[in-house]
Short mmCIF file of C-alpha atoms (C1' of nucleotides) in Angstrom, two decimals:
data_model
loop_
_atom_site.label_atom_id
_atom_site.label_comp_id
_atom_site.label_asym_id
_atom_site.label_seq_id
_atom_site.Cartn_x
_atom_site.Cartn_y
_atom_site.Cartn_z
CA MET A 26 -0.15 0.12 -0.12
CA ALA A 27 2.94 2.35 0.72
CA VAL A 28 3.25 3.27 -2.96
CA VAL A 29 2.10 1.95 -6.25
CA SER A 30 4.81 3.87 -8.59
CA PRO A 31 8.38 3.33 -7.37
CA VAL A 32 8.74 7.12 -7.67
CA PRO A 33 6.28 9.06 -5.41
CA LEU A 34 4.71 11.87 -6.57
CA ALA A 35 6.28 14.36 -4.25
CA ASP A 36 9.53 13.15 -5.14
CA GLN A 37 8.57 13.58 -8.93
CA ARG A 38 7.58 17.22 -8.05
CA SER A 39 10.92 17.86 -6.39
CA ALA A 40 12.62 16.36 -9.42
CA GLU A 41 10.93 18.69 -11.53
CA ILE A 42 11.52 21.54 -9.30
CA LEU A 43 15.43 20.51 -9.08
CA ASP A 44 15.50 20.64 -12.79
CA SER A 45 14.30 24.14 -13.30
CA ALA A 46 16.71 25.26 -10.35
CA ARG A 47 19.83 23.64 -12.08
CA ARG A 48 18.46 25.62 -14.92
CA ALA A 49 18.73 29.05 -12.68
CA PHE A 50 22.10 28.01 -11.23
CA ALA A 51 23.38 27.54 -14.61
CA GLU A 52 22.32 30.92 -15.70
CA LYS A 53 23.40 32.85 -12.81
CA GLY A 54 25.76 30.83 -10.54
CA PHE A 55 25.30 29.33 -7.42
CA ASP A 56 25.68 32.49 -5.39
CA GLY A 57 24.29 34.79 -8.30
CA ALA A 58 20.97 33.05 -8.50
CA SER A 59 18.64 34.31 -5.99
CA MET A 60 15.64 32.37 -4.32
CA GLN A 61 13.17 34.68 -6.37
CA ASP A 62 14.93 33.69 -9.63
CA ILE A 63 14.90 29.93 -8.52
CA ALA A 64 11.51 30.24 -7.82
CA ARG A 65 10.22 31.99 -10.92
CA GLN A 66 12.33 29.47 -13.14
CA ALA A 67 10.07 26.57 -10.98
CA GLY A 68 7.03 28.71 -11.88
CA MET A 69 5.75 28.97 -8.28
CA SER A 70 6.28 31.72 -5.59
CA VAL A 71 9.34 31.97 -3.05
CA GLY A 72 7.00 30.63 -0.26
CA ASN A 73 5.93 27.53 -1.81
CA PHE A 74 9.53 26.73 -2.79
CA TYR A 75 10.42 26.30 0.68
CA ARG A 76 7.67 23.87 0.99
CA TYR A 77 10.04 21.53 -1.13
CA PHE A 78 13.60 22.33 -0.10
CA PRO A 79 14.12 23.63 3.34
CA SER A 80 16.96 26.02 2.11
CA LYS A 81 19.11 27.32 -0.69
CA SER A 82 21.90 25.11 0.03
CA ALA A 83 19.81 22.20 0.32
CA ILE A 84 18.97 22.54 -3.38
CA VAL A 85 22.55 22.32 -3.97
CA GLU A 86 23.13 19.19 -2.25
CA ALA A 87 20.31 17.87 -3.79
CA LEU A 88 21.24 18.71 -7.11
CA ILE A 89 24.81 16.90 -6.47
CA ALA A 90 23.06 13.81 -5.27
CA LEU A 91 21.01 13.67 -8.43
CA ASP A 92 23.95 13.78 -10.28
CA MET A 93 25.61 10.96 -8.31
CA ALA A 94 22.30 8.91 -8.82
CA GLU A 95 22.37 9.33 -12.58
CA MET A 96 26.08 8.63 -12.87
CA GLU A 97 25.39 5.32 -10.93
CA GLN A 98 22.60 4.74 -13.54
CA ASP A 99 25.01 5.23 -16.26
CA PHE A 100 27.32 2.78 -14.84
CA ALA A 101 24.83 0.18 -13.76
CA THR A 102 23.68 0.09 -17.67
CA ILE A 103 27.12 -0.12 -18.80
CA LEU A 104 27.92 -3.04 -16.77
CA ALA A 105 24.84 -4.68 -17.80
CA HIS A 106 25.87 -4.32 -21.50
CA PRO A 107 27.08 -7.38 -23.14
CA ASN A 108 30.29 -5.38 -24.14
CA PRO A 109 30.97 -2.68 -21.41
CA ILE A 110 34.06 -1.36 -22.85
CA LEU A 111 32.24 -0.56 -25.88
CA ALA A 112 29.35 0.70 -24.11
CA LEU A 113 31.72 2.98 -21.97
CA ARG A 114 33.21 4.38 -25.19
CA GLU A 115 29.85 5.24 -26.60
CA THR A 116 28.47 7.03 -23.41
CA ILE A 117 31.70 8.81 -23.14
CA GLU A 118 31.46 10.02 -26.82
CA ARG A 119 27.89 10.95 -26.07
CA LYS A 120 28.80 13.11 -22.70
CA ILE A 121 31.39 14.77 -24.53
CA THR A 122 30.16 15.57 -28.12
CA GLU A 123 26.49 16.86 -26.95
CA ALA A 124 27.48 18.00 -23.74
CA ASP A 125 23.80 18.29 -22.78
CA CYS A 126 23.72 21.71 -24.64
CA GLN A 127 25.86 23.75 -22.28
CA GLY A 128 23.69 23.42 -19.24
CA ASP A 129 25.86 20.12 -17.85
CA GLY A 130 28.96 22.27 -18.50
CA GLN A 131 27.80 25.40 -16.74
CA ILE A 132 26.62 23.03 -13.48
CA TRP A 133 29.78 21.40 -13.41
CA ALA A 134 31.96 24.46 -13.64
CA GLU A 135 29.85 25.82 -10.85
CA ILE A 136 30.46 22.86 -8.68
CA THR A 137 34.12 22.64 -9.36
CA ALA A 138 34.58 25.92 -8.31
CA ALA A 139 32.52 25.59 -5.33
CA SER A 140 34.29 22.31 -4.50
CA LEU A 141 37.66 24.00 -4.42
CA ARG A 142 36.24 26.86 -1.92
CA LYS A 143 33.91 24.87 0.20
CA PRO A 144 35.44 21.78 1.75
CA GLU A 145 32.18 20.15 2.22
CA ILE A 146 31.25 20.30 -1.50
CA GLY A 147 34.82 19.35 -2.29
CA ASP A 148 34.42 16.18 -0.16
CA ALA A 149 31.05 15.50 -1.91
CA THR A 150 32.44 15.86 -5.25
CA LEU A 151 35.89 14.04 -4.28
CA ARG A 152 33.78 11.01 -3.04
CA MET A 153 31.82 11.12 -6.49
CA GLU A 154 34.95 11.22 -8.52
CA VAL A 155 36.48 8.37 -6.57
CA GLY A 156 33.17 6.21 -6.99
CA ILE A 157 33.52 7.17 -10.81
CA VAL A 158 36.92 5.99 -10.93
CA ALA A 159 36.31 2.85 -9.05
CA HIS A 160 33.53 1.93 -11.70
CA LEU A 161 36.01 2.81 -14.55
CA THR A 162 38.61 0.39 -13.22
CA THR A 163 36.00 -2.15 -12.67
CA ILE A 164 35.48 -2.19 -16.54
CA PHE A 165 39.14 -2.06 -17.37
CA ALA A 166 39.49 -5.23 -15.22
CA LEU A 167 36.65 -6.77 -17.29
CA ALA A 168 37.91 -5.46 -20.52
CA ALA A 169 41.50 -6.69 -20.02
CA GLY A 170 40.87 -9.88 -18.15
CA VAL A 171 42.40 -9.18 -15.14
CA ALA A 172 41.73 -8.77 -11.45
CA LYS A 173 40.00 -5.68 -10.08
CA GLU A 174 42.95 -5.00 -7.79
CA GLU A 175 45.38 -4.83 -10.35
CA ALA A 176 43.23 -2.87 -12.56
CA GLN A 177 43.24 -0.43 -10.03
CA THR A 178 46.86 -0.20 -9.13
CA ARG A 179 47.67 -0.18 -12.81
CA TRP A 180 44.93 2.33 -14.18
CA THR A 181 43.25 4.32 -11.34
CA ALA A 182 45.21 7.45 -12.76
CA HIS A 183 43.93 6.63 -16.41
CA ALA A 184 40.61 6.46 -15.11
CA HIS A 185 41.17 9.74 -13.35
CA LEU A 186 42.48 11.61 -16.65
CA ILE A 187 39.35 10.27 -18.57
CA VAL A 188 36.98 11.94 -15.83
CA MET A 189 39.10 14.64 -16.03
CA LEU A 190 39.05 15.15 -20.09
CA VAL A 191 35.16 14.51 -20.07
CA LYS A 192 34.57 17.13 -17.39
CA ALA A 193 37.06 19.81 -19.45
CA CYS A 194 35.21 19.15 -22.61
CA ALA A 195 31.76 19.92 -21.16
CA MET A 196 33.24 22.94 -19.56
CA GLN A 197 34.44 24.22 -22.81
CA HIS A 198 33.22 27.72 -23.95
CA PRO A 199 30.40 26.78 -26.54
CA ASP A 200 31.39 29.67 -28.95
CA ASN A 201 34.69 28.44 -29.38
CA PRO A 202 35.15 27.45 -33.25
CA ILE A 203 37.81 24.99 -32.58
CA THR A 204 35.39 22.76 -29.96
CA ALA A 205 34.56 20.23 -32.81
CA ASP A 206 38.02 19.57 -33.53
CA LEU A 207 39.14 19.56 -30.08
CA THR A 208 36.36 16.95 -28.89
CA ARG A 209 37.59 14.91 -31.88
CA LEU A 210 41.10 15.03 -30.38
CA VAL A 211 40.19 14.13 -27.14
CA MET A 212 37.97 11.28 -28.05
CA ARG A 213 40.75 9.84 -30.04
CA ASN A 214 42.93 10.41 -27.00
CA ILE A 215 40.58 8.60 -24.77
CA ASN A 216 39.95 5.69 -27.38
CA GLN A 217 43.81 5.04 -27.59
CA THR A 218 43.94 4.88 -23.81
CA LEU A 219 41.25 2.50 -23.64
CA ASP A 220 42.49 0.38 -26.62
CA ASP A 221 46.11 0.39 -24.31
CA ILE A 222 44.15 -0.98 -21.51
CA ALA A 223 42.13 -3.70 -23.35
CA THR A 224 44.92 -5.18 -25.28
CA SER A 225 47.29 -4.76 -22.33
CA ALA A 226 46.56 -8.22 -20.85
CA ALA A 227 48.43 -9.74 -23.89
CA LEU A 228 51.65 -8.14 -22.91
CA LYS A 229 51.16 -8.83 -19.24
CA GLY A 230 49.88 -12.33 -19.34
CA MET B 18 56.76 64.94 -15.35
CA ALA B 19 53.88 62.27 -15.86
CA VAL B 20 55.79 58.95 -14.80
CA VAL B 21 59.55 58.36 -14.28
CA SER B 22 59.45 54.36 -13.90
CA PRO B 23 57.85 52.14 -16.56
CA VAL B 24 55.47 50.78 -13.95
CA PRO B 25 54.10 53.88 -12.09
CA LEU B 26 53.77 53.62 -8.26
CA ALA B 27 49.83 53.93 -8.20
CA ASP B 28 49.99 50.53 -10.84
CA GLN B 29 52.49 48.68 -8.45
CA ARG B 30 50.39 49.29 -5.38
CA SER B 31 47.04 48.36 -7.63
CA ALA B 32 49.12 45.29 -8.85
CA GLU B 33 49.44 44.53 -4.81
CA ILE B 34 45.59 45.21 -4.28
CA LEU B 35 44.87 43.26 -7.00
CA ASP B 36 46.88 40.14 -5.61
CA SER B 37 44.88 40.29 -2.29
CA ALA B 38 41.74 40.55 -4.39
CA ARG B 39 42.64 37.22 -6.09
CA ARG B 40 43.01 35.88 -2.62
CA ALA B 41 39.48 37.16 -1.42
CA PHE B 42 37.97 35.67 -4.57
CA ALA B 43 39.87 32.26 -4.15
CA GLU B 44 38.29 32.16 -0.72
CA LYS B 45 34.74 32.83 -1.03
CA GLY B 46 34.27 33.22 -4.95
CA PHE B 47 33.29 36.44 -7.26
CA ASP B 48 29.81 36.47 -5.71
CA GLY B 49 30.48 35.28 -2.43
CA ALA B 50 33.40 37.72 -1.46
CA SER B 51 32.08 41.01 -0.47
CA MET B 52 33.81 44.60 -0.72
CA GLN B 53 34.53 44.32 2.87
CA ASP B 54 36.13 40.75 2.56
CA ILE B 55 38.22 42.21 -0.38
CA ALA B 56 39.21 45.55 1.34
CA ARG B 57 40.01 43.63 4.80
CA GLN B 58 42.28 41.16 2.68
CA ALA B 59 44.09 44.26 1.21
CA GLY B 60 44.43 45.50 4.51
CA MET B 61 42.45 48.88 4.04
CA SER B 62 39.12 50.45 4.25
CA VAL B 63 36.46 50.05 1.97
CA GLY B 64 36.35 53.43 0.93
CA ASN B 65 40.01 53.61 0.03
CA PHE B 66 39.57 50.79 -2.11
CA TYR B 67 37.33 52.59 -4.64
CA ARG B 68 40.05 55.01 -5.02
CA TYR B 69 41.88 51.91 -7.05
CA PHE B 70 38.90 50.30 -8.51
CA PRO B 71 35.90 51.96 -9.52
CA SER B 72 33.49 48.90 -9.07
CA LYS B 73 33.48 45.26 -7.87
CA SER B 74 33.33 43.93 -11.67
CA ALA B 75 36.34 46.04 -12.61
CA ILE B 76 38.34 44.07 -10.13
CA VAL B 77 37.66 40.97 -12.10
CA GLU B 78 38.19 42.64 -15.39
CA ALA B 79 41.93 43.70 -14.17
CA LEU B 80 42.31 40.23 -12.68
CA ILE B 81 41.68 38.61 -16.05
CA ALA B 82 44.08 41.29 -18.00
CA LEU B 83 47.03 40.58 -15.57
CA ASP B 84 46.61 37.14 -16.05
CA MET B 85 46.51 37.63 -19.87
CA ALA B 86 49.69 39.99 -19.27
CA GLU B 87 51.59 37.30 -17.29
CA MET B 88 50.50 35.01 -19.76
CA GLU B 89 51.89 37.13 -22.49
CA GLN B 90 55.23 37.48 -20.64
CA ASP B 91 55.70 33.52 -20.27
CA PHE B 92 55.38 33.21 -24.14
CA ALA B 93 57.80 36.14 -24.65
CA THR B 94 60.36 34.28 -22.47
CA ILE B 95 59.81 31.07 -24.08
CA LEU B 96 60.19 32.43 -27.81
CA ALA B 97 63.37 34.20 -26.38
CA HIS B 98 64.69 30.98 -25.13
CA PRO B 99 67.29 29.15 -27.82
CA ASN B 100 65.36 25.93 -27.47
CA PRO B 101 61.59 27.09 -27.27
CA ILE B 102 59.99 23.67 -27.59
CA LEU B 103 61.95 22.60 -24.37
CA ALA B 104 61.38 25.98 -22.64
CA LEU B 105 57.57 25.41 -23.21
CA ARG B 106 57.91 21.85 -22.09
CA GLU B 107 59.29 23.21 -18.64
CA THR B 108 56.84 25.91 -18.38
CA ILE B 109 53.94 23.75 -18.85
CA GLU B 110 55.51 21.17 -16.29
CA ARG B 111 55.72 23.87 -13.80
CA LYS B 112 52.30 25.14 -14.23
CA ILE B 113 51.00 21.71 -13.84
CA THR B 114 52.85 20.13 -11.15
CA GLU B 115 53.18 23.33 -8.72
CA ALA B 116 49.86 24.71 -9.67
CA ASP B 117 50.63 27.92 -7.69
CA CYS B 118 49.43 26.18 -4.55
CA GLN B 119 45.58 25.96 -5.36
CA GLY B 120 45.21 29.68 -5.71
CA ASP B 121 45.54 29.60 -9.35
CA GLY B 122 43.18 26.68 -9.99
CA GLN B 123 40.51 28.16 -7.63
CA ILE B 124 40.56 31.35 -9.73
CA TRP B 125 40.57 29.62 -12.61
CA ALA B 126 37.61 27.55 -11.85
CA GLU B 127 36.02 30.72 -10.85
CA ILE B 128 36.62 32.40 -14.23
CA THR B 129 35.59 29.27 -16.09
CA ALA B 130 32.31 29.29 -14.31
CA ALA B 131 31.64 33.16 -14.87
CA SER B 132 32.95 32.52 -18.68
CA LEU B 133 29.93 30.31 -19.33
CA ARG B 134 27.46 32.46 -17.23
CA LYS B 135 28.48 35.88 -18.50
CA PRO B 136 29.10 36.50 -22.24
CA GLU B 137 31.29 39.57 -21.46
CA ILE B 138 33.67 37.27 -19.47
CA GLY B 139 33.34 34.48 -21.66
CA ASP B 140 34.30 36.77 -24.89
CA ALA B 141 37.25 38.03 -22.72
CA THR B 142 38.90 34.65 -21.63
CA LEU B 143 37.89 33.29 -25.45
CA ARG B 144 40.02 35.93 -26.72
CA MET B 145 42.90 35.08 -24.09
CA GLU B 146 42.54 31.23 -25.12
CA VAL B 147 42.86 32.08 -28.96
CA GLY B 148 45.93 34.27 -28.32
CA ILE B 149 47.77 31.28 -26.40
CA VAL B 150 46.76 28.91 -28.88
CA ALA B 151 48.15 31.29 -31.49
CA HIS B 152 51.29 31.46 -29.37
CA LEU B 153 51.52 27.84 -28.99
CA THR B 154 51.06 27.05 -32.74
CA THR B 155 54.01 29.65 -33.53
CA ILE B 156 56.26 27.68 -31.28
CA PHE B 157 54.99 24.43 -33.00
CA ALA B 158 55.90 25.79 -36.36
CA LEU B 159 59.39 26.72 -35.00
CA ALA B 160 59.83 23.26 -33.65
CA ALA B 161 58.75 21.35 -36.62
CA GLY B 162 60.42 23.83 -38.82
CA VAL B 163 57.16 24.49 -41.21
CA ALA B 164 55.26 28.04 -41.90
CA LYS B 165 53.18 29.58 -39.24
CA GLU B 166 49.94 28.80 -41.30
CA GLU B 167 50.75 25.37 -41.65
CA ALA B 168 51.22 24.92 -38.15
CA GLN B 169 48.03 26.54 -37.53
CA THR B 170 46.17 24.37 -39.87
CA ARG B 171 47.25 21.27 -38.29
CA TRP B 172 47.91 21.72 -34.78
CA THR B 173 45.46 24.29 -33.50
CA ALA B 174 43.40 21.41 -31.92
CA HIS B 175 46.22 20.23 -30.34
CA ALA B 176 47.36 23.59 -29.01
CA HIS B 177 43.62 23.85 -27.43
CA LEU B 178 44.19 20.35 -26.14
CA ILE B 179 47.11 21.29 -23.93
CA VAL B 180 45.61 24.46 -22.74
CA MET B 181 42.34 22.19 -21.69
CA LEU B 182 44.95 19.92 -19.97
CA VAL B 183 46.96 22.60 -18.17
CA LYS B 184 43.59 24.12 -16.92
CA ALA B 185 42.11 20.82 -15.87
CA CYS B 186 45.22 19.82 -14.04
CA ALA B 187 45.20 23.23 -12.24
CA MET B 188 41.51 22.80 -11.26
CA GLN B 189 42.04 19.11 -9.54
CA HIS B 190 41.03 19.01 -6.18
CA PRO B 191 44.06 19.27 -3.90
CA ASP B 192 43.15 16.79 -1.54
CA ASN B 193 42.64 13.74 -4.12
CA PRO B 194 45.27 11.28 -3.21
CA ILE B 195 46.07 10.33 -6.99
CA THR B 196 46.78 13.81 -7.94
CA ALA B 197 50.62 13.19 -8.37
CA ASP B 198 50.06 10.08 -10.62
CA LEU B 199 47.57 11.86 -12.85
CA THR B 200 49.73 15.09 -13.54
CA ARG B 201 52.32 12.59 -14.34
CA LEU B 202 50.48 11.00 -16.92
CA VAL B 203 48.99 14.19 -18.34
CA MET B 204 52.66 15.45 -18.64
CA ARG B 205 53.37 12.52 -20.40
CA ASN B 206 50.57 12.71 -22.72
CA ILE B 207 51.54 16.43 -23.51
CA ASN B 208 55.14 15.56 -24.15
CA GLN B 209 53.97 12.70 -26.33
CA THR B 210 51.89 15.05 -28.35
CA LEU B 211 54.75 17.63 -28.67
CA ASP B 212 57.02 15.16 -29.76
CA ASP B 213 54.77 14.15 -32.35
CA ILE B 214 54.78 17.48 -33.55
CA ALA B 215 58.24 18.26 -33.39
CA THR B 216 59.11 15.14 -35.46
CA SER B 217 56.26 15.33 -37.69
CA ALA B 218 58.41 17.70 -40.03
CA ALA B 219 60.30 14.58 -41.03
CA LEU B 220 57.03 12.73 -42.10
CA LYS B 221 55.66 15.57 -44.06
CA GLY B 222 58.83 17.18 -45.82
"C1'" DA C 2 44.80 77.25 5.51
"C1'" DT C 3 44.92 74.07 2.03
"C1'" DT C 4 45.70 69.70 0.22
"C1'" DT C 5 46.05 64.61 0.36
"C1'" DG C 6 45.37 59.97 1.97
"C1'" DC C 7 42.21 57.36 4.28
"C1'" DT C 8 38.48 56.01 7.49
"C1'" DG C 9 34.29 53.74 8.61
"C1'" DA C 10 29.44 54.94 9.37
"C1'" DA C 11 25.45 55.83 6.20
"C1'" DT C 12 22.53 54.44 2.12
"C1'" DG C 13 19.21 52.16 -0.41
"C1'" DA C 14 18.93 47.80 -3.06
"C1'" DA C 15 18.81 43.11 -2.84
"C1'" DC C 16 19.20 38.96 -0.31
"C1'" DG C 17 17.29 34.36 2.32
"C1'" DT C 18 13.62 33.19 4.91
"C1'" DT C 19 9.34 33.47 7.20
"C1'" DC C 20 4.22 33.63 7.49
"C1'" DA C 21 -0.74 35.78 7.48
"C1'" DT C 22 -3.39 35.13 4.07
"C1'" DT C 23 -5.91 33.40 -0.07
"C1'" DC C 24 -7.01 29.94 -3.38
"C1'" DT C 25 -7.96 24.97 -4.59
"C1'" DT C 26 -8.95 20.43 -3.88
"C1'" DT C 27 -11.21 17.09 -0.87
"C1'" DG C 28 -14.56 13.92 1.09
"C1'" DG C 29 -18.58 13.25 4.05
"C1'" DC C 30 -23.33 14.36 4.27
"C1'" DA C 31 -28.15 15.89 2.52
"C1'" DT D 4 -26.84 15.82 -7.12
"C1'" DG D 5 -25.45 20.05 -4.16
"C1'" DC D 6 -22.90 22.07 -0.21
"C1'" DC D 7 -19.85 22.83 3.44
"C1'" DA D 8 -16.04 22.62 6.22
"C1'" DA D 9 -11.27 20.96 6.72
"C1'" DA D 10 -6.65 19.99 4.57
"C1'" DG D 11 -3.22 21.18 1.23
"C1'" DA D 12 -0.93 24.28 -1.95
"C1'" DA D 13 0.40 28.61 -2.97
"C1'" DT D 14 0.85 33.41 -2.43
"C1'" DG D 15 3.84 37.91 -1.99
"C1'" DA D 16 4.54 41.28 1.55
"C1'" DA D 17 7.36 41.60 5.37
"C1'" DC D 18 11.73 40.82 8.45
"C1'" DG D 19 16.37 41.26 9.67
"C1'" DT D 20 20.65 40.75 7.37
"C1'" DT D 21 24.02 41.89 4.06
"C1'" DC D 22 25.59 43.87 -0.07
"C1'" DA D 23 28.22 47.44 -3.28
"C1'" DT D 24 28.58 51.98 -3.12
"C1'" DT D 25 29.27 57.00 -1.32
"C1'" DC D 26 30.74 60.63 1.48
"C1'" DA D 27 31.27 63.71 5.45
"C1'" DG D 28 34.96 63.99 8.13
"C1'" DC D 29 39.68 63.06 10.31
"C1'" DA D 30 44.66 63.51 10.86
"C1'" DA D 31 49.27 64.52 8.71
"C1'" DA D 32 51.73 67.06 5.34
"C1'" DT D 33 52.61 71.12 2.72
#
DNA sequence: ATTTGCTGAATGAACGTTCATTCTTTGGCA
DNA sequence: TGCCAAAGAATGAACGTTCATTCAGCAAAT
């Protein structure tokens, strides 16, 4: 009786509100966007907004938590794929090329700046990054046919590099005329790295 | 009578103030740092601060202009070096490894976020990036022994990639335990790219 | 006495947050 | 069906705070 749908209505509404808040933050920044801005973006009054989130910083926390959840979802899909390394390649390519139309890059830039400024946010994003890297090395282990632990010791830095590249691409200035060439070059680098890892089992074993 | 020294005293004082403003922005962000914070950091009253900069946004603009000037200075030094590509390698390595003790990375993160948000700042940083890329391709042309124009058409994207990597490294979370390995890997990638460019003349010509 | 360099209180706008109030929906009773 | 209270959603003015910016005034130097 508790819930019929796996996502309760209140949470669904919260997700919609969160999405509009993300847009407001992308437009004006975490500090720059006022509660009035955020509420207007969500199509409601400020007062009503506080019925969903108790404070402005709670929105930021919820936003980061949502991104983390989406990331977990992405990796779950990749690991369930018959060819995980191929699925990873495609996911990365999608993230890099579409870049979610400047929205994601903007938010990531805001979070990156906030991470270096506020230790609490920095810790959260560091945890998120470490989690992603752990997923990546797991996939690497699968692709290279080695134990998870070995993949971790050998390719943790490579995983971090890939994360860094994807983030950096998303944060590129959209008006930069060279962006298309650049993303192609980055994608080539990443594919090269993935190839090296996938074929390294032959060299080692 | 106007000025004796090429750097007038007022400008020197302005530079000191700008440096403390940079620290304030690094601690609290562009929007988060108040004029009171900035003035206190500079060891003076708010009122006096306005004698040096007419507004808060003027500080940001001056900060970006200063970074641009420093960048120009760096490239002038590199180009004057007997072996420019070696000098470039060392400059990049210095920028990446020391990362100016989290101060520069913090400010770059702030600027990156602001660039995606405010078109005026975005244009300024894009101009700066294009300028850096132009300098890089000039050095590439020297190293590979080809014309500037050819270097430009062939390696503009590579130059952008290097800029992206240096920035991304500086913006890494300082508490990340993997950072040392990561920067080593990035440096290896950059050196590989520079090697490819330097030896490509043999392939082409 | 006048200029200069500087202070920090004053100012009005805008901020995050609260809350008294008003709409909208609901559900039992006729 | 129509009606009416009770509950839930939503509003926007108001509050205290903080912001960027200004300026009357002070102390030393000329």
